[in-house]
Amino acid sequence: PSWRFKVRTFMRVISDSLPSLLGVKAFDKSKEDFFINLVNDTMKYREDNKVERNDFIQILMNLKKIDENMEIDPNNESHVILDDKLLAANTFIFFIAGFETTATTLTFSMFELAVNQDIQNKLRQEVQTTFKKYGAINYDSTKDMDYLDRVISETLRKYPIAGSLIRRCTKAWQVPGAKGKLEVGDRVVIPVYPIHHDPKYYPEP
């Protein structure tokens, strides 16, 4: 990442509204244009060629059609208008949230299976048994693999994708056993990595 990207990220950590107030965008215009054009071109192709798929883009297209059929007051801030930029933004978040996170989790899972042969054998047995039952590896058969789910969950405990999470408080809350109180609008940093490795929370992970 460039120094400009680092500065933009630092500004966003300090305050969500600071970059907007200063007119600083999170990403370069070339990246923004790429995703907007990607979404627009894909939607136009599907509409022109009557193509429908069971994926994220199709969900957005369906929502946009519903949106277009509704009477929405553009002056009402509670009404969200699904324009091209908002659709592209959702696609970008979906890409970022689902691409690297999945690859990283699978990489760590493979590493753990490689160094824990007994777990690998047990998981392999479950996969083979499930394959015989369903005749294929698909969404339904994967949901039926309980041990696989536990392997992935334990991988995420040991190697969390996000070291910490930042959330905003939506209602006042007294912290148990402490003088401090969270007020509406307060930013809360949740230390995911330390919690996942703390025997207080996971004595027998």
GROMACS .gro file of C-alpha atoms in nm:
model
  205
    1PRO     CA    1   0.000   0.000   0.000
    2SER     CA    2   0.111   0.352  -0.083
    3TRP     CA    3   0.163   0.625   0.178
    4ARG     CA    4  -0.156   0.792   0.056
    5PHE     CA    5  -0.355   0.475   0.124
    6LYS     CA    6  -0.200   0.452   0.472
    7VAL     CA    7  -0.294   0.814   0.546
    8ARG     CA    8  -0.653   0.756   0.426
    9THR     CA    9  -0.679   0.442   0.641
   10PHE     CA   10  -0.539   0.622   0.946
   11MET     CA   11  -0.791   0.905   0.899
   12ARG     CA   12  -1.077   0.655   0.889
   13VAL     CA   13  -0.954   0.490   1.211
   14ILE     CA   14  -0.951   0.830   1.385
   15SER     CA   15  -1.301   0.920   1.265
   16ASP     CA   16  -1.548   0.769   1.017
   17SER     CA   17  -1.656   1.114   0.904
   18LEU     CA   18  -1.310   1.277   0.876
   19PRO     CA   19  -1.229   1.151   0.521
   20SER     CA   20  -1.574   1.260   0.398
   21LEU     CA   21  -1.536   1.606   0.555
   22LEU     CA   22  -1.201   1.649   0.383
   23GLY     CA   23  -1.326   1.502   0.055
   24VAL     CA   24  -1.084   1.209   0.071
   25LYS     CA   25  -1.199   0.882  -0.085
   26ALA     CA   26  -1.102   0.542   0.051
   27PHE     CA   27  -0.974   0.423  -0.289
   28ASP     CA   28  -0.836   0.573  -0.609
   29LYS     CA   29  -1.082   0.679  -0.879
   30SER     CA   30  -0.940   0.415  -1.117
   31LYS     CA   31  -1.036   0.134  -0.874
   32GLU     CA   32  -1.377   0.289  -0.814
   33ASP     CA   33  -1.440   0.316  -1.190
   34PHE     CA   34  -1.327  -0.045  -1.240
   35PHE     CA   35  -1.588  -0.186  -1.002
   36ILE     CA   36  -1.865   0.045  -1.124
   37ASN     CA   37  -1.796  -0.055  -1.486
   38LEU     CA   38  -1.765  -0.421  -1.391
   39VAL     CA   39  -2.110  -0.422  -1.227
   40ASN     CA   40  -2.273  -0.209  -1.498
   41ASP     CA   41  -2.130  -0.418  -1.785
   42THR     CA   42  -2.229  -0.746  -1.618
   43MET     CA   43  -2.585  -0.627  -1.550
   44LYS     CA   44  -2.624  -0.486  -1.902
   45TYR     CA   45  -2.503  -0.813  -2.057
   46ARG     CA   46  -2.747  -1.016  -1.850
   47GLU     CA   47  -3.039  -0.786  -1.926
   48ASP     CA   48  -2.962  -0.777  -2.300
   49ASN     CA   49  -2.913  -1.154  -2.326
   50LYS     CA   50  -3.184  -1.256  -2.072
   51VAL     CA   51  -2.925  -1.431  -1.854
   52GLU     CA   52  -3.012  -1.522  -1.494
   53ARG     CA   53  -2.776  -1.680  -1.242
   54ASN     CA   54  -2.804  -1.773  -0.876
   55ASP     CA   55  -2.536  -1.532  -0.751
   56PHE     CA   56  -2.475  -1.203  -0.574
   57ILE     CA   57  -2.505  -0.987  -0.889
   58GLN     CA   58  -2.847  -1.139  -0.962
   59ILE     CA   59  -2.965  -1.057  -0.608
   60LEU     CA   60  -2.860  -0.693  -0.661
   61MET     CA   61  -3.035  -0.684  -1.000
   62ASN     CA   62  -3.358  -0.815  -0.846
   63LEU     CA   63  -3.336  -0.558  -0.566
   64LYS     CA   64  -3.282  -0.281  -0.821
   65LYS     CA   65  -3.595  -0.389  -1.014
   66ILE     CA   66  -3.799  -0.382  -0.693
   67ASP     CA   67  -3.647  -0.044  -0.612
   68GLU     CA   68  -3.742   0.097  -0.953
   69ASN     CA   69  -4.106  -0.013  -0.909
   70MET     CA   70  -4.137   0.162  -0.571
   71GLU     CA   71  -4.216   0.528  -0.522
   72ILE     CA   72  -3.912   0.657  -0.334
   73ASP     CA   73  -3.876   1.012  -0.210
   74PRO     CA   74  -3.512   1.114  -0.287
   75ASN     CA   75  -3.533   1.379  -0.012
   76ASN     CA   76  -3.612   1.119   0.255
   77GLU     CA   77  -3.281   1.010   0.410
   78SER     CA   78  -3.433   0.685   0.542
   79HIS     CA   79  -3.497   0.569   0.183
   80VAL     CA   80  -3.195   0.401   0.022
   81ILE     CA   81  -3.177   0.447  -0.355
   82LEU     CA   82  -2.997   0.160  -0.530
   83ASP     CA   83  -2.799   0.352  -0.790
   84ASP     CA   84  -2.497   0.221  -0.983
   85LYS     CA   85  -2.246   0.342  -0.723
   86LEU     CA   86  -2.426   0.173  -0.434
   87LEU     CA   87  -2.453  -0.154  -0.628
   88ALA     CA   88  -2.082  -0.137  -0.713
   89ALA     CA   89  -1.997  -0.061  -0.349
   90ASN     CA   90  -2.186  -0.370  -0.231
   91THR     CA   91  -2.010  -0.583  -0.491
   92PHE     CA   92  -1.673  -0.448  -0.381
   93ILE     CA   93  -1.744  -0.525  -0.012
   94PHE     CA   94  -1.864  -0.874  -0.108
   95PHE     CA   95  -1.543  -0.930  -0.306
   96ILE     CA   96  -1.314  -0.803  -0.028
   97ALA     CA   97  -1.503  -0.986   0.248
   98GLY     CA   98  -1.523  -1.317   0.063
   99PHE     CA   99  -1.209  -1.351  -0.148
  100GLU     CA  100  -0.898  -1.309   0.067
  101THR     CA  101  -1.072  -1.424   0.386
  102THR     CA  102  -1.171  -1.756   0.229
  103ALA     CA  103  -0.827  -1.812   0.075
  104THR     CA  104  -0.649  -1.734   0.404
  105THR     CA  105  -0.876  -1.960   0.611
  106LEU     CA  106  -0.835  -2.251   0.368
  107THR     CA  107  -0.457  -2.204   0.367
  108PHE     CA  108  -0.435  -2.224   0.746
  109SER     CA  109  -0.677  -2.520   0.745
  110MET     CA  110  -0.453  -2.710   0.503
  111PHE     CA  111  -0.150  -2.631   0.716
  112GLU     CA  112  -0.318  -2.762   1.032
  113LEU     CA  113  -0.438  -3.077   0.856
  114ALA     CA  114  -0.086  -3.138   0.726
  115VAL     CA  115   0.069  -3.127   1.075
  116ASN     CA  116  -0.218  -3.311   1.249
  117GLN     CA  117  -0.248  -3.640   1.063
  118ASP     CA  118  -0.511  -3.787   1.298
  119ILE     CA  119  -0.745  -3.491   1.238
  120GLN     CA  120  -0.681  -3.513   0.864
  121ASN     CA  121  -0.775  -3.884   0.864
  122LYS     CA  122  -1.092  -3.821   1.064
  123LEU     CA  123  -1.200  -3.537   0.834
  124ARG     CA  124  -1.117  -3.739   0.522
  125GLN     CA  125  -1.335  -4.022   0.654
  126GLU     CA  126  -1.626  -3.783   0.707
  127VAL     CA  127  -1.590  -3.642   0.354
  128GLN     CA  128  -1.585  -3.992   0.202
  129THR     CA  129  -1.888  -4.105   0.406
  130THR     CA  130  -2.082  -3.790   0.312
  131PHE     CA  131  -1.989  -3.830  -0.055
  132LYS     CA  132  -2.130  -4.185  -0.054
  133LYS     CA  133  -2.451  -4.057   0.107
  134TYR     CA  134  -2.512  -3.766  -0.132
  135GLY     CA  135  -2.321  -3.882  -0.439
  136ALA     CA  136  -2.158  -3.541  -0.473
  137ILE     CA  137  -1.986  -3.260  -0.285
  138ASN     CA  138  -2.230  -2.971  -0.294
  139TYR     CA  139  -2.393  -2.713  -0.069
  140ASP     CA  140  -2.628  -2.962   0.102
  141SER     CA  141  -2.363  -3.229   0.159
  142THR     CA  142  -2.115  -2.973   0.293
  143LYS     CA  143  -2.372  -2.850   0.546
  144ASP     CA  144  -2.398  -3.209   0.672
  145MET     CA  145  -2.025  -3.229   0.757
  146ASP     CA  146  -2.014  -3.151   1.128
  147TYR     CA  147  -1.645  -3.232   1.175
  148LEU     CA  148  -1.550  -3.013   0.877
  149ASP     CA  149  -1.740  -2.727   1.040
  150ARG     CA  150  -1.544  -2.779   1.363
  151VAL     CA  151  -1.212  -2.788   1.176
  152ILE     CA  152  -1.289  -2.458   1.004
  153SER     CA  153  -1.414  -2.302   1.330
  154GLU     CA  154  -1.099  -2.406   1.517
  155THR     CA  155  -0.885  -2.271   1.234
  156LEU     CA  156  -1.061  -1.936   1.264
  157ARG     CA  157  -1.010  -1.942   1.641
  158LYS     CA  158  -0.636  -1.998   1.606
  159TYR     CA  159  -0.592  -1.771   1.304
  160PRO     CA  160  -0.873  -1.510   1.309
  161ILE     CA  161  -0.911  -1.319   0.982
  162ALA     CA  162  -0.953  -0.992   1.170
  163GLY     CA  163  -0.719  -0.929   1.462
  164SER     CA  164  -0.971  -0.680   1.597
  165LEU     CA  165  -1.316  -0.549   1.512
  166ILE     CA  166  -1.438  -0.190   1.540
  167ARG     CA  167  -1.806  -0.139   1.617
  168ARG     CA  168  -2.023   0.158   1.714
  169CYS     CA  169  -2.236   0.149   2.031
  170THR     CA  170  -2.610   0.178   1.952
  171LYS     CA  171  -2.740   0.201   2.310
  172ALA     CA  172  -2.594   0.301   2.648
  173TRP     CA  173  -2.441   0.009   2.838
  174GLN     CA  174  -2.278  -0.023   3.176
  175VAL     CA  175  -1.964  -0.238   3.153
  176PRO     CA  176  -1.999  -0.515   3.417
  177GLY     CA  177  -1.750  -0.481   3.704
  178ALA     CA  178  -1.617  -0.149   3.578
  179LYS     CA  179  -1.682   0.221   3.633
  180GLY     CA  180  -1.683   0.289   3.262
  181LYS     CA  181  -2.007   0.321   3.068
  182LEU     CA  182  -2.053   0.304   2.693
  183GLU     CA  183  -2.262   0.580   2.543
  184VAL     CA  184  -2.447   0.583   2.213
  185GLY     CA  185  -2.202   0.657   1.931
  186ASP     CA  186  -1.891   0.537   2.116
  187ARG     CA  187  -1.646   0.335   1.906
  188VAL     CA  188  -1.564  -0.005   2.055
  189VAL     CA  189  -1.252  -0.201   1.961
  190ILE     CA  190  -1.298  -0.576   2.013
  191PRO     CA  191  -0.961  -0.756   2.043
  192VAL     CA  192  -1.053  -1.074   1.855
  193TYR     CA  193  -0.709  -1.237   1.853
  194PRO     CA  194  -0.643  -1.206   2.231
  195ILE     CA  195  -0.997  -1.325   2.315
  196HIS     CA  196  -0.959  -1.630   2.089
  197HIS     CA  197  -0.635  -1.728   2.264
  198ASP     CA  198  -0.742  -1.647   2.622
  199PRO     CA  199  -0.798  -1.964   2.833
  200LYS     CA  200  -1.059  -1.766   3.028
  201TYR     CA  201  -1.288  -1.787   2.725
  202TYR     CA  202  -1.150  -2.105   2.564
  203PRO     CA  203  -1.013  -2.333   2.842
  204GLU     CA  204  -1.068  -2.638   2.621
  205PRO     CA  205  -1.087  -2.509   2.261
   0.00000   0.00000   0.00000
